[in-house]
Amino acid sequence: MAWDRHAEAFLEMLAAERGAARNTISAYAADLEDFGVHCRQQGVAPAEAGVEVLRSYRRGMSDAGLAARTAARRLSALRQYFRFLAREGVRADDPTELLEGPRLPASLPKALSEADVTALLEGAAGLPGARGYLAVALVELLYSSGLRVSELIALPANALRPGQPLVAVTGKGNKERLVPISARAREAALATMKELPKGAKPSRWLFPSRAAGGHITRQNVGLILKDAAIAAGLDQDRVSPHVLRHSFASHLLGNGADLRSLQILLGHADIATTQIYTKVLEERLKRLVEEHHPLA
């Protein structure tokens, strides 16, 4: 990004003021770099691009067959970039205010049924030795708390203290929130500690590993869940940490939870992100009318 000092300043702001994670900053950098290539082809500096350059960039993404969600993410990065430029006085206007984003297809998150989750837990328990204990703990924690896998693997060894129903979790943007952990999930996680090899050195992580970070990796969590799915007779492609998080949210709403509470539990900064689950609410309300209205 050396050719655009304003982009560098924008990325530094994300890190310093918003506490954005390294992966988030890398994603923004890649999106701005892609826009920069387009601007060079148009013979204009990115910070000086007008709405017509932005529209031609959007058309180019569409012509290239880029997925609508990917295009929307790139345009979101540009909106924040140009708002930053306007705020800093680099330019007097924000050209993205006149830019329409791609229409995103409505989609529901993939979620397992409650019966599938029960089967997955049984499959996890059937895995041999310490791997079985670990698999049960991972499924219990992901499904009962809605944790992101990045939040799960970073849990410290002292996270699950007896008598403390809430756990402090550091989420996106280094924002901390309190998440309730069920007694079953706590017991399952603590059981994994009893399965550590004798003489193993104490670790600062709840799920230690020989990996470079010292804790279990996202990839390993995914592999363990797929092993549990196979043992349960489920399609392994339907099971992942993200699917368990969606299942947590969908089942909560289906059983009476409200969106605002769900937003807090999931750690969403904006309620709009949580509103993807409104379809689940619609189904519940429809079922409520069908079951209880006298003329239904």
XYZ file of N, CA and C in Angstrom, residues 40-201:
486
model
N -5.560 2.790 -10.675
C -4.365 2.980 -11.525
C -4.723 2.803 -12.995
N -5.616 1.837 -13.267
C -6.051 1.621 -14.648
C -6.859 2.807 -15.171
N -7.531 3.505 -14.239
C -8.330 4.673 -14.615
C -7.507 5.959 -14.602
N -6.250 5.858 -14.155
C -5.368 7.014 -14.130
C -5.698 8.014 -13.043
N -6.194 7.519 -11.890
C -6.556 8.415 -10.800
C -6.065 7.820 -9.485
N -5.694 8.696 -8.568
C -5.288 8.232 -7.241
C -6.520 7.782 -6.478
N -6.436 6.701 -5.697
C -7.609 6.207 -4.965
C -8.289 7.272 -4.117
N -7.514 8.078 -3.413
C -8.095 9.094 -2.525
C -8.829 10.180 -3.296
N -8.574 10.262 -4.623
C -9.196 11.302 -5.443
C -10.304 10.751 -6.324
N -10.609 9.473 -6.194
C -11.606 8.841 -7.056
C -12.988 9.430 -6.822
N -13.723 9.616 -7.925
C -15.090 10.125 -7.833
C -16.093 8.995 -7.938
N -17.368 9.361 -7.923
C -18.415 8.344 -7.922
C -18.409 7.520 -9.204
N -18.006 8.121 -10.345
C -17.997 7.365 -11.601
C -16.933 6.267 -11.574
N -15.793 6.560 -10.956
C -14.749 5.531 -10.814
C -15.251 4.396 -9.924
N -15.952 4.760 -8.866
C -16.510 3.756 -7.959
C -17.569 2.904 -8.669
N -18.395 3.549 -9.485
C -19.422 2.799 -10.213
C -18.807 1.854 -11.230
N -17.736 2.311 -11.885
C -17.077 1.423 -12.861
C -16.402 0.257 -12.142
N -15.922 0.507 -10.930
C -15.326 -0.569 -10.120
C -16.389 -1.588 -9.740
N -17.561 -1.083 -9.352
C -18.659 -1.987 -8.992
C -19.102 -2.811 -10.197
N -19.201 -2.166 -11.371
C -19.591 -2.896 -12.585
C -18.549 -3.953 -12.920
N -17.275 -3.608 -12.727
C -16.208 -4.559 -13.022
C -16.306 -5.799 -12.152
N -16.650 -5.621 -10.882
C -16.813 -6.773 -10.001
C -17.972 -7.645 -10.470
N -19.060 -7.003 -10.894
C -20.218 -7.741 -11.379
C -19.880 -8.499 -12.660
N -19.185 -7.821 -13.595
C -18.812 -8.458 -14.870
C -17.866 -9.635 -14.656
N -17.059 -9.557 -13.590
C -16.108 -10.628 -13.296
C -16.777 -11.805 -12.597
N -18.078 -11.663 -12.299
C -18.808 -12.754 -11.654
C -18.541 -12.870 -10.164
N -18.085 -11.778 -9.547
C -17.794 -11.814 -8.113
C -19.095 -11.981 -7.324
N -19.053 -12.789 -6.291
C -20.236 -13.019 -5.465
C -20.720 -11.703 -4.872
N -22.039 -11.575 -4.748
C -22.627 -10.330 -4.245
C -22.108 -9.988 -2.851
N -21.925 -10.992 -1.996
C -21.457 -10.719 -0.630
C -20.008 -10.230 -0.627
N -19.196 -10.784 -1.528
C -17.806 -10.323 -1.629
C -17.757 -8.888 -2.121
N -18.573 -8.581 -3.138
C -18.632 -7.214 -3.659
C -19.125 -6.248 -2.575
N -20.125 -6.680 -1.805
C -20.654 -5.835 -0.742
C -19.598 -5.568 0.328
N -18.799 -6.576 0.636
C -17.744 -6.400 1.637
C -16.708 -5.401 1.154
N -16.311 -5.496 -0.130
C -15.331 -4.558 -0.671
C -15.866 -3.136 -0.685
N -17.129 -2.989 -1.049
C -17.713 -1.650 -1.065
C -17.854 -1.102 0.354
N -18.106 -1.972 1.324
C -18.170 -1.540 2.715
C -16.812 -1.002 3.171
N -15.739 -1.673 2.767
C -14.390 -1.199 3.092
C -14.141 0.173 2.479
N -14.612 0.369 1.240
C -14.413 1.662 0.570
C -15.233 2.767 1.238
N -16.439 2.422 1.690
C -17.257 3.425 2.382
C -16.532 3.931 3.629
N -15.975 3.014 4.388
C -15.272 3.406 5.604
C -14.003 4.193 5.278
N -13.335 3.808 4.192
C -12.117 4.507 3.761
C -12.426 5.956 3.383
N -13.475 6.168 2.584
C -13.792 7.524 2.138
C -14.396 8.366 3.262
N -15.095 7.729 4.197
C -15.572 8.471 5.366
C -14.388 8.951 6.205
N -13.386 8.114 6.299
C -12.163 8.487 7.005
C -11.496 9.677 6.328
N -11.414 9.646 4.995
C -10.793 10.753 4.256
C -11.556 12.059 4.473
N -12.901 11.972 4.460
C -13.712 13.178 4.671
C -13.538 13.688 6.097
N -13.489 12.778 7.049
C -13.333 13.172 8.451
C -11.991 13.841 8.707
N -10.962 13.362 7.995
C -9.619 13.896 8.181
C -9.366 15.143 7.337
N -10.345 15.530 6.532
C -10.194 16.723 5.712
C -9.351 16.513 4.471
N -9.103 15.247 4.113
C -8.327 14.957 2.902
C -9.141 15.320 1.667
N -10.453 15.126 1.748
C -11.339 15.542 0.667
C -12.626 16.075 1.275
N -13.338 16.891 0.509
C -14.514 17.590 1.044
C -15.782 16.765 0.950
N -15.768 15.711 0.126
C -16.992 14.943 -0.066
C -16.732 13.462 0.163
N -17.803 12.692 0.216
C -17.724 11.236 0.316
C -18.464 10.658 -0.884
N -17.753 10.220 -1.920
C -18.413 9.746 -3.145
C -19.238 8.481 -2.943
N -18.979 7.747 -1.865
C -19.735 6.507 -1.651
C -21.179 6.787 -1.221
N -21.480 8.039 -0.827
C -22.854 8.363 -0.453
C -23.797 8.233 -1.648
N -23.250 8.368 -2.844
C -24.068 8.267 -4.066
C -23.965 6.900 -4.711
N -23.327 5.957 -4.023
C -23.079 4.638 -4.595
C -24.040 3.614 -4.009
N -24.717 2.874 -4.876
C -25.607 1.805 -4.426
C -24.825 0.498 -4.374
N -25.077 -0.275 -3.334
C -24.411 -1.569 -3.202
C -25.169 -2.655 -3.926
N -24.573 -3.822 -4.100
C -25.250 -4.939 -4.753
C -26.389 -5.462 -3.888
N -27.409 -5.989 -4.509
C -28.533 -6.553 -3.763
C -28.146 -7.955 -3.305
N -28.160 -8.135 -2.002
C -27.744 -9.420 -1.446
C -28.914 -10.387 -1.401
N -28.682 -11.640 -1.770
C -29.761 -12.635 -1.693
C -30.094 -12.942 -0.239
N -31.374 -13.080 0.040
C -31.770 -13.448 1.401
C -31.365 -14.896 1.661
N -30.769 -15.132 2.792
C -30.339 -16.488 3.103
C -30.420 -16.736 4.594
N -30.750 -17.952 4.933
C -30.791 -18.361 6.327
C -29.489 -19.038 6.698
N -29.016 -18.830 7.912
C -27.827 -19.553 8.350
C -28.116 -21.054 8.385
N -27.114 -21.842 8.108
C -27.264 -23.286 8.220
C -27.291 -23.649 9.700
N -28.233 -24.461 10.066
C -28.327 -24.853 11.474
C -28.673 -26.330 11.567
N -28.114 -27.000 12.563
C -28.467 -28.381 12.838
C -29.783 -28.401 13.604
N -30.497 -29.510 13.530
C -31.677 -29.672 14.365
C -31.231 -30.028 15.777
N -32.137 -29.919 16.725
C -31.804 -30.279 18.098
C -31.439 -31.764 18.181
N -32.114 -32.580 17.392
C -31.803 -34.016 17.366
C -30.407 -34.257 16.803
N -30.030 -33.464 15.792
C -28.686 -33.593 15.212
C -27.613 -33.246 16.238
N -27.859 -32.207 17.044
C -26.884 -31.816 18.059
C -26.732 -32.920 19.104
N -27.855 -33.524 19.493
C -27.801 -34.644 20.448
C -26.986 -35.792 19.871
N -27.228 -36.089 18.598
C -26.474 -37.162 17.939
C -24.995 -36.808 17.846
N -24.697 -35.544 17.581
C -23.303 -35.107 17.480
C -22.584 -35.283 18.817
N -23.259 -34.965 19.901
C -22.667 -35.147 21.231
C -22.400 -36.626 21.513
N -23.330 -37.467 21.101
C -23.142 -38.908 21.295
C -21.980 -39.413 20.446
N -21.866 -38.890 19.230
C -20.756 -39.273 18.377
C -19.430 -38.810 18.950
N -19.416 -37.596 19.514
C -18.200 -37.062 20.133
C -17.775 -37.931 21.309
N -18.757 -38.330 22.137
C -18.449 -39.158 23.305
C -17.912 -40.522 22.910
N -18.235 -40.958 21.690
C -17.789 -42.265 21.232
C -16.386 -42.281 20.653
N -15.772 -41.119 20.488
C -14.400 -41.081 19.980
C -13.454 -41.608 21.057
N -12.385 -42.263 20.659
C -11.514 -42.924 21.641
C -10.694 -41.963 22.507
N -10.491 -42.361 23.768
C -9.556 -41.690 24.664
C -9.798 -40.212 24.864
N -8.682 -39.490 24.982
C -8.725 -38.058 25.273
C -9.416 -37.274 24.167
N -9.384 -37.785 22.939
C -10.028 -37.075 21.828
C -11.543 -37.009 22.046
N -12.102 -38.067 22.638
C -13.530 -38.061 22.924
C -13.906 -37.006 23.943
N -13.129 -36.895 25.018
C -13.388 -35.874 26.028
C -13.290 -34.477 25.421
N -12.273 -34.282 24.574
C -12.076 -32.978 23.950
C -13.220 -32.661 23.000
N -13.650 -33.656 22.215
C -14.736 -33.441 21.257
C -16.025 -33.050 21.971
N -16.340 -33.734 23.064
C -17.553 -33.401 23.822
C -17.464 -31.974 24.355
N -16.312 -31.594 24.895
C -16.134 -30.245 25.437
C -16.313 -29.188 24.346
N -15.768 -29.437 23.172
C -15.865 -28.466 22.086
C -17.308 -28.293 21.633
N -18.021 -29.413 21.465
C -19.420 -29.334 21.028
C -20.264 -28.637 22.088
N -20.085 -29.030 23.348
C -20.870 -28.433 24.435
C -20.644 -26.923 24.509
N -19.392 -26.493 24.454
C -19.094 -25.064 24.584
C -19.599 -24.262 23.389
N -19.360 -24.758 22.183
C -19.775 -24.024 20.990
C -21.294 -23.917 20.903
N -21.978 -25.021 21.223
C -23.437 -25.030 21.066
C -24.143 -24.343 22.224
N -23.632 -24.472 23.442
C -24.347 -23.915 24.590
C -24.050 -22.438 24.817
N -23.013 -21.917 24.164
C -22.633 -20.523 24.403
C -22.636 -19.652 23.156
N -22.603 -20.273 21.971
C -22.557 -19.489 20.737
C -21.229 -18.813 20.496
N -20.160 -19.310 21.121
C -18.835 -18.711 20.942
C -18.354 -18.844 19.507
N -17.612 -17.845 19.039
C -16.866 -17.988 17.793
C -15.711 -18.943 18.073
N -15.254 -19.647 17.042
C -14.159 -20.591 17.261
C -12.896 -19.857 17.701
N -12.692 -18.634 17.204
C -11.520 -17.849 17.620
C -11.587 -17.508 19.100
N -12.802 -17.317 19.626
C -12.980 -17.024 21.037
C -12.776 -18.277 21.877
N -13.234 -19.395 21.355
C -13.112 -20.668 22.073
C -11.659 -21.065 22.277
N -10.878 -21.037 21.199
C -9.502 -21.530 21.306
C -8.633 -20.622 22.169
N -9.053 -19.358 22.348
C -8.265 -18.403 23.131
C -8.689 -18.345 24.596
N -9.569 -19.248 25.034
C -9.987 -19.240 26.434
C -8.804 -19.613 27.322
N -8.542 -18.835 28.365
C -7.434 -19.164 29.266
C -7.784 -20.345 30.166
N -6.785 -20.938 30.768
C -6.978 -22.132 31.598
C -7.885 -21.854 32.789
N -7.877 -20.621 33.284
C -8.675 -20.299 34.472
C -10.035 -19.699 34.117
N -10.471 -19.868 32.860
C -11.723 -19.248 32.408
C -12.938 -19.841 33.115
N -12.937 -21.166 33.297
C -14.115 -21.843 33.837
C -13.925 -22.169 35.310
N -14.139 -21.192 36.138
C -13.974 -21.391 37.572
C -15.269 -21.906 38.191
N -15.171 -22.828 39.146
C -16.371 -23.366 39.804
C -17.202 -22.251 40.427
N -18.523 -22.348 40.258
C -19.411 -21.370 40.871
C -19.560 -20.088 40.101
N -18.865 -19.951 38.965
C -18.978 -18.744 38.151
C -19.679 -19.083 36.841
N -20.950 -18.721 36.708
C -21.710 -19.086 35.506
C -21.353 -18.274 34.274
N -20.678 -17.132 34.461
C -20.325 -16.268 33.332
C -18.826 -16.303 33.061
N -18.479 -16.260 31.790
C -17.081 -16.269 31.374
C -16.802 -15.012 30.560
N -15.708 -14.343 30.854
C -15.296 -13.161 30.089
C -14.633 -13.616 28.796
N -15.184 -13.172 27.680
C -14.693 -13.582 26.367
C -14.258 -12.343 25.594
N -13.101 -12.405 24.959
C -12.619 -11.311 24.119
C -12.985 -11.599 22.675
N -13.867 -10.782 22.113
C -14.356 -11.011 20.762
C -13.696 -10.115 19.733
N -14.420 -9.841 18.653
C -13.889 -9.015 17.573
C -13.598 -7.607 18.067
N -12.510 -7.034 17.545
C -12.129 -5.686 17.952
C -11.667 -5.617 19.391
N -11.251 -6.779 19.938
C -10.789 -6.862 21.334
C -11.847 -6.400 22.324
N -13.125 -6.524 21.948
C -14.212 -6.156 22.847
C -14.543 -7.342 23.740
N -14.669 -7.056 25.031
C -14.936 -8.120 25.992
C -16.423 -8.171 26.336
N -16.954 -9.372 26.462
C -18.342 -9.547 26.889
C -18.420 -10.750 27.822
N -19.481 -10.812 28.600
C -19.706 -11.928 29.504
C -20.666 -12.913 28.851
N -20.281 -14.179 28.843
C -21.072 -15.222 28.204
C -21.423 -16.288 29.239
N -22.706 -16.647 29.361
C -23.063 -17.720 30.290
C -22.623 -19.081 29.744
N -22.056 -19.899 30.606
C -21.610 -21.240 30.239
C -22.404 -22.250 31.061
N -22.999 -23.226 30.408
C -23.808 -24.213 31.125
C -22.931 -25.091 32.008
N -23.540 -25.669 33.026
C -22.813 -26.561 33.933
C -22.260 -27.765 33.164
N -23.036 -28.275 32.209
C -22.585 -29.416 31.402
C -21.337 -29.063 30.602
N -21.359 -27.884 29.983
C -20.206 -27.470 29.181
C -18.981 -27.269 30.059
N -19.177 -26.687 31.237
C -18.058 -26.463 32.155
C -17.445 -27.798 32.587
N -18.298 -28.735 32.959
C -17.810 -30.046 33.396
C -17.080 -30.772 32.274
N -17.610 -30.657 31.054
C -16.976 -31.319 29.917
C -15.598 -30.734 29.642
N -15.483 -29.392 29.747
C -14.193 -28.744 29.501
C -13.187 -29.097 30.589
N -13.631 -29.105 31.845
C -12.727 -29.433 32.951
C -12.284 -30.886 32.886
N -13.143 -31.751 32.327
C -12.786 -33.172 32.201
C -11.603 -33.372 31.266
N -11.426 -32.455 30.290
C -10.300 -32.605 29.362
C -8.964 -32.417 30.082
N -8.970 -31.609 31.144
C -7.727 -31.378 31.886
C -7.247 -32.643 32.589
N -8.195 -33.501 32.983
C -7.830 -34.740 33.658
C -7.200 -35.743 32.699
N -7.396 -35.490 31.380
C -6.874 -36.412 30.377
C -5.523 -35.979 29.829
N -4.955 -34.904 30.368
C -3.639 -34.474 29.911
C -2.582 -35.501 30.326
N -1.538 -35.691 29.535
C -0.481 -36.649 29.884
C 0.139 -36.329 31.239
N 0.496 -37.361 31.969
C 1.129 -37.156 33.269
C 2.448 -36.420 33.090
N 2.685 -35.448 33.956
C 3.920 -34.683 33.879
C 3.863 -33.520 32.917
N 2.697 -33.329 32.253
C 2.575 -32.219 31.302
C 2.676 -30.886 32.046
N 3.368 -29.950 31.453
C 3.544 -28.639 32.083
C 2.227 -27.867 32.063
